[in-house]
Tab-separated table of C-alpha atoms in Angstrom:
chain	number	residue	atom	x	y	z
A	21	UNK	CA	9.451	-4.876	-43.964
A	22	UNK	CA	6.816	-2.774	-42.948
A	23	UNK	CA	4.696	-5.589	-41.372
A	24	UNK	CA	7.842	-7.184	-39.669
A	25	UNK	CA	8.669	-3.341	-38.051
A	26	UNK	CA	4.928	-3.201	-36.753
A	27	UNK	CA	4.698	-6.190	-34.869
A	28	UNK	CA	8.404	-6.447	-33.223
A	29	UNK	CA	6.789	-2.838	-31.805
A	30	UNK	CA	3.820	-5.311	-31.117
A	31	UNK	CA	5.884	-7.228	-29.231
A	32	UNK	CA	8.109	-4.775	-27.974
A	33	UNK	CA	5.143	-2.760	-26.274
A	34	UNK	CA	3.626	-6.200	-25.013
A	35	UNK	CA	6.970	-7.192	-23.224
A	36	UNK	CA	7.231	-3.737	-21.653
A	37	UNK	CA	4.084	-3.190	-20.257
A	38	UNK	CA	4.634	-7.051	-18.935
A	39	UNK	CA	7.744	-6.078	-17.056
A	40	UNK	CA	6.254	-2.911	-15.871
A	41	UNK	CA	3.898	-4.660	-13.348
A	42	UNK	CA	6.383	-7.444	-13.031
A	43	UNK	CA	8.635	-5.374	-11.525
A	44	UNK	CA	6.452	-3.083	-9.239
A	45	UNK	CA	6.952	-3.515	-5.553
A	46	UNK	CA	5.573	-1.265	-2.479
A	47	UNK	CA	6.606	-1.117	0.819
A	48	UNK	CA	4.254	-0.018	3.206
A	49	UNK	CA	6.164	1.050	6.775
A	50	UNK	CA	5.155	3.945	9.802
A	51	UNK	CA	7.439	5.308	12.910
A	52	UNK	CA	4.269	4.714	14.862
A	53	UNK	CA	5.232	2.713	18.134
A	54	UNK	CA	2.178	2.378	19.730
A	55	UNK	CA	-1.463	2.471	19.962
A	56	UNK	CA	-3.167	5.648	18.954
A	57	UNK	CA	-6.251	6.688	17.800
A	58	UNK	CA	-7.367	7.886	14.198
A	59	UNK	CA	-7.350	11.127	14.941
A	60	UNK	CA	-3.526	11.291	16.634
A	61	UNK	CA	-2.383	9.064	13.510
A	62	UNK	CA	-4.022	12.142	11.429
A	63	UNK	CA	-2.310	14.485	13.293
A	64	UNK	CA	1.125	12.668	12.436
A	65	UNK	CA	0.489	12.676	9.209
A	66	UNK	CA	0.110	15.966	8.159
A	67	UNK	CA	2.921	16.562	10.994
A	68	UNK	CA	6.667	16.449	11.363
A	69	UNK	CA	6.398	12.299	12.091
A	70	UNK	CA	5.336	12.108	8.047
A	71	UNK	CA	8.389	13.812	6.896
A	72	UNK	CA	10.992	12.100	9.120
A	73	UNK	CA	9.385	8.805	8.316
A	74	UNK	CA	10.064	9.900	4.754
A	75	UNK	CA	13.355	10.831	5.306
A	76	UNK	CA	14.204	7.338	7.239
A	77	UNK	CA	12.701	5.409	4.548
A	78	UNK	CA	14.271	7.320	1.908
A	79	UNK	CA	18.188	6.713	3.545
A	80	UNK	CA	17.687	2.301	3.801
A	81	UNK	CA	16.186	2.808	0.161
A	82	UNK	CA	19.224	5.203	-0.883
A	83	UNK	CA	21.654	2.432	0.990
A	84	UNK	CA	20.041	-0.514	-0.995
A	85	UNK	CA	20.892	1.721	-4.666
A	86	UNK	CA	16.876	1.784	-5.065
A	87	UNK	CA	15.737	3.762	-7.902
A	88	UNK	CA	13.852	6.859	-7.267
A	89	UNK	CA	9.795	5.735	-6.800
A	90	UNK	CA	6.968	7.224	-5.240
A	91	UNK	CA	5.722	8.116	-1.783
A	92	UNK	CA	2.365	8.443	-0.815
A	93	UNK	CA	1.207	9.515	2.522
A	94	UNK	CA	-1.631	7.078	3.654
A	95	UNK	CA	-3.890	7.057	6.912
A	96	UNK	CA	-4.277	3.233	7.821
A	97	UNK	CA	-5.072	1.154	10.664
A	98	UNK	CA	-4.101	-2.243	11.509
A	99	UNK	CA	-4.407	-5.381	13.943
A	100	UNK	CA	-0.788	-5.131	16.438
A	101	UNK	CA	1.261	-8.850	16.204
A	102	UNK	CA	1.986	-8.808	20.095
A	103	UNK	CA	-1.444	-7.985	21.631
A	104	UNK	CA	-4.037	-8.464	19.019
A	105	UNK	CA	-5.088	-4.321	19.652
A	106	UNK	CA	-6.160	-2.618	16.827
A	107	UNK	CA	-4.063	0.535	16.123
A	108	UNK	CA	-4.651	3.716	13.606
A	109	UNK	CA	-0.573	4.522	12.060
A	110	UNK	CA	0.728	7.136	10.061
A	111	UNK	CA	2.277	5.539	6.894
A	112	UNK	CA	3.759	6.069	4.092
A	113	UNK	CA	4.125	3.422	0.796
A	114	UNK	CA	6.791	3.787	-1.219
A	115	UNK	CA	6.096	2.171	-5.034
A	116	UNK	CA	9.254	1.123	-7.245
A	117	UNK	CA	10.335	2.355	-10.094
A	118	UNK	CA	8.778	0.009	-12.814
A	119	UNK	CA	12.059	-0.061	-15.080
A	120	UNK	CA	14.043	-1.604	-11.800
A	121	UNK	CA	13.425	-5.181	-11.082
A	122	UNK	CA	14.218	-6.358	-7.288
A	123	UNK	CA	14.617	-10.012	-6.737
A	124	UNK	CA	12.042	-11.539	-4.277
A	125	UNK	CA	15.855	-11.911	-1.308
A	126	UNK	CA	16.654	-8.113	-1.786
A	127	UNK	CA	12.962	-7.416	-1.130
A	128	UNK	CA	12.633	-8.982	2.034
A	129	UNK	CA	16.088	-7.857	3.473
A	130	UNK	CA	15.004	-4.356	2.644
A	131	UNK	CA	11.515	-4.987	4.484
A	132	UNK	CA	13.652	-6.239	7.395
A	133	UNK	CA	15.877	-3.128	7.378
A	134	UNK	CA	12.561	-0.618	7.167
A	135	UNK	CA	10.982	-2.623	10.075
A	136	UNK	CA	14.291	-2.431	12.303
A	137	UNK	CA	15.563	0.805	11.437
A	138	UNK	CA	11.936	2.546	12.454
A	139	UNK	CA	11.650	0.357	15.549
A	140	UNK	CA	8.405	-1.358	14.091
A	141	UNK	CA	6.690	-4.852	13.977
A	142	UNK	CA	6.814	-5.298	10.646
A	143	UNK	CA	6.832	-3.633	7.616
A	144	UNK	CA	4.275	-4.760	4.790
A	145	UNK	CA	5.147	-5.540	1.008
A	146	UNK	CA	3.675	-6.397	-1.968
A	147	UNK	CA	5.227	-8.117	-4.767
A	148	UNK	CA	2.951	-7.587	-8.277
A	149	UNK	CA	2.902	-10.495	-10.444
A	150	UNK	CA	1.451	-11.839	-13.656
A	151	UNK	CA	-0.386	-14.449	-11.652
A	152	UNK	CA	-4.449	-14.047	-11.389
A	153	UNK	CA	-4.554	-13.708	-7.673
A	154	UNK	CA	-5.287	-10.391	-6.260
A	155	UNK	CA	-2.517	-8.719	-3.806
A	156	UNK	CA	-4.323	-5.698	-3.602
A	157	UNK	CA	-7.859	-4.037	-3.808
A	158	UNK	CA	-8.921	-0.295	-3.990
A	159	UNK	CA	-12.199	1.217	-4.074
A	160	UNK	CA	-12.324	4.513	-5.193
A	161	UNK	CA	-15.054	7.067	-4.852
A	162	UNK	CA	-16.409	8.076	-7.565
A	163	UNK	CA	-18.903	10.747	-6.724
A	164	UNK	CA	-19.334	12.717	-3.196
A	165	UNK	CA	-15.965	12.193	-1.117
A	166	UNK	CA	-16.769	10.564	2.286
A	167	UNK	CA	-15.036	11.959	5.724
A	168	UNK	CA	-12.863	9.574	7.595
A	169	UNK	CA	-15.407	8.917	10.199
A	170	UNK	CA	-18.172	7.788	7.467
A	171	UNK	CA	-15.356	5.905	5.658
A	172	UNK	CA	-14.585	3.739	8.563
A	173	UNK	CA	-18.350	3.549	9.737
A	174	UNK	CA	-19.066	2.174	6.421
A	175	UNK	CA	-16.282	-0.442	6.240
A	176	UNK	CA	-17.563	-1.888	10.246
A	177	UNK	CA	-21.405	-1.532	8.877
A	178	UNK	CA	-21.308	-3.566	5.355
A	179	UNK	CA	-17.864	-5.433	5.388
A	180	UNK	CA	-17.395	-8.617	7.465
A	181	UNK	CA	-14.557	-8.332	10.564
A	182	UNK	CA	-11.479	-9.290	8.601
A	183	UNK	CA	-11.993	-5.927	6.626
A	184	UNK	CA	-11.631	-3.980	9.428
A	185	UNK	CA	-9.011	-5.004	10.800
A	186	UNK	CA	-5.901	-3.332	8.201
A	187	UNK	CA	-7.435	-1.129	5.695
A	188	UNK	CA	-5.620	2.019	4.043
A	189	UNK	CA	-7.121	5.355	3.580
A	190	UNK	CA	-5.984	7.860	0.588
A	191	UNK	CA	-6.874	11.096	1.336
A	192	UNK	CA	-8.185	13.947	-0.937
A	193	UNK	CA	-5.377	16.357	0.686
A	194	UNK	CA	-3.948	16.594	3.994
A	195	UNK	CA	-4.459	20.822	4.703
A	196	UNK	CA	-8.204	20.037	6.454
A	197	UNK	CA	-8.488	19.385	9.914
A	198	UNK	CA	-9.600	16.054	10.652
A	199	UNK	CA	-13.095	16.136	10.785
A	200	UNK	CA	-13.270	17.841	7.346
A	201	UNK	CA	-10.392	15.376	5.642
A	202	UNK	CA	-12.303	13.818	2.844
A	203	UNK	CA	-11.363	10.009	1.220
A	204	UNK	CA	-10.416	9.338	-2.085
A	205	UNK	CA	-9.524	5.493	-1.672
A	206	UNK	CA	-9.590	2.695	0.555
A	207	UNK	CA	-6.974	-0.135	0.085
A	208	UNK	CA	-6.786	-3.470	0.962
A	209	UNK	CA	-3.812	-5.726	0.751
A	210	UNK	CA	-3.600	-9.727	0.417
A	211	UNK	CA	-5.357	-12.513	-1.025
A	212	UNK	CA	-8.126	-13.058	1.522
A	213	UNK	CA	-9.909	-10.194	0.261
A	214	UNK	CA	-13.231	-10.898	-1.379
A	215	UNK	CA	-13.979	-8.518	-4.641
A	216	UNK	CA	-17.714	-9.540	-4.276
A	217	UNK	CA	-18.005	-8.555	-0.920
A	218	UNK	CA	-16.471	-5.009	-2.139
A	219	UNK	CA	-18.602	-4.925	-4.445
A	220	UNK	CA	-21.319	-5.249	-2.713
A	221	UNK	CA	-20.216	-2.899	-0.068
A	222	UNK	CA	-19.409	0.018	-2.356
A	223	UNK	CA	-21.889	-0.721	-5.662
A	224	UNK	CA	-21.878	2.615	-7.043
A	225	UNK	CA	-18.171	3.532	-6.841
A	226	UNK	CA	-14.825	1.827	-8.681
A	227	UNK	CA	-13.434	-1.024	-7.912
A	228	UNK	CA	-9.933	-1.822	-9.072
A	229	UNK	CA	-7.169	-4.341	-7.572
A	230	UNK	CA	-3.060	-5.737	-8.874
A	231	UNK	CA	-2.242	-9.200	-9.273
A	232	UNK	CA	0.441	-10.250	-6.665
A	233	UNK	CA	1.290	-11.239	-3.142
A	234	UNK	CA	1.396	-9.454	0.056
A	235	UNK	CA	3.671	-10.102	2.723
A	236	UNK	CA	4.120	-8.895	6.372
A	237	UNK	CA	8.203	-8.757	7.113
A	238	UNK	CA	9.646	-8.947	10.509
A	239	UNK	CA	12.306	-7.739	12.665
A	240	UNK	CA	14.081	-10.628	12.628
A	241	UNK	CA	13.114	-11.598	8.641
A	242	UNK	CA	10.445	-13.635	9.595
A	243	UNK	CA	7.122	-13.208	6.608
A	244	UNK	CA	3.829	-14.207	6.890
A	245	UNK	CA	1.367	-14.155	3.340
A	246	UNK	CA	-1.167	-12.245	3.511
């Protein structure tokens, strides 16, 4: 009896952690509307923009009976849809609750809602899987934490064009002015992105990444893989 209670709790545990990452999902979404600089997207971040994006995302999440999840404030910058510019943004990524599983429809129809109700592009998502393909890659620094500046000089200097062009930034805290603001993470999303070339890139710091797939959702419900 003994051996039988052990490994159902075996099993039990297995299935768990299983659904766990089956079921996380994160929506990444700004109120940015147009092209700005690093340094203004900084400035919205630590500003009033940050909490009202909050606040927008939380109501089409709070409409949709979402569970409560996590928001974290990130600095990114990404390549526009309409004019091919590259723009800094303000955003914030919300991450699921792991104990609610979304179906892949109510996903996408809440990525269309984010994108239309803050007036944006798109909004992007990633779906974690059990499949070995890599939705998302983080490097996190391990010893000295680099400014903005050196974190984006870095990524233009050893990483090939692709990598520049969307790329998240996790900062330390958000109380420093900007030229001080130190980097904990960078984060890259889809399945074009090359661990070696990370590795390479950043040899001395840690590398992690979640199996899944990465979508960009439009306005009108259009999705393109990323």
């Amino acid at each position: 009896m003994r051996r039988l209670i052990i490994s159902m709790l075996i099993i039990f545990l297995t299935t768990t952690a299983f659904a766990e990452n089956q079921c996380r999902v994160e929506f990444f979404a700004s109120n940015n509307t147009g092209t700005i600089s690093i340094q203004t997207a900084y400035q919205r971040l630590i500003g009033d923009e940050q909490h009202k994006l909050q606040d927008s995302m939380t109501t089409v999440l709070q409409e949709n009976r979402i569970e409560q999840g996590t928001f974290e404030n990130i600095l990114g910058t990404y390549q526009m849809a309409d004019n091919g510019n590259i723009t800094a943004d303000n955003t914030d990524a919300f991450i699921t609750s792991p104990y609610q599983c979304i179906n892949e429809r109510k996903i996408f129809s809440i990525a269309k809602q984010l994108a239309n109700t803050l007036k944006q592009e798109s909004v992007a998502v990633l779906i974690a899987s059990q499949q070995p393909v890599i939705g998302e890659l983080k490097v996190s620094f391990t010893a000295s934490k680099p400014t903005v500046i050196d974190v984006i000089t870095l990524i233009h200097a050893k990483l090939p064009p692709i990598y520049t062009q969307a790329f998240s930034l996790h900062l330390t805290n958000e109380n420093a002015d900007f030229d001080h603001a130190k980097v904990a993470d960078i984060e890259w999303l889809g399945s074009k992105i090359n661990i070696n070339d990370v590795n390479t890139a950043f040899p001395n710091d840690k590398i992690s990444f979640l199996y899944g797939t990465a979508y960009l959702v439009y306005k009108n419900g259009q999705k393109d893989q990323l």
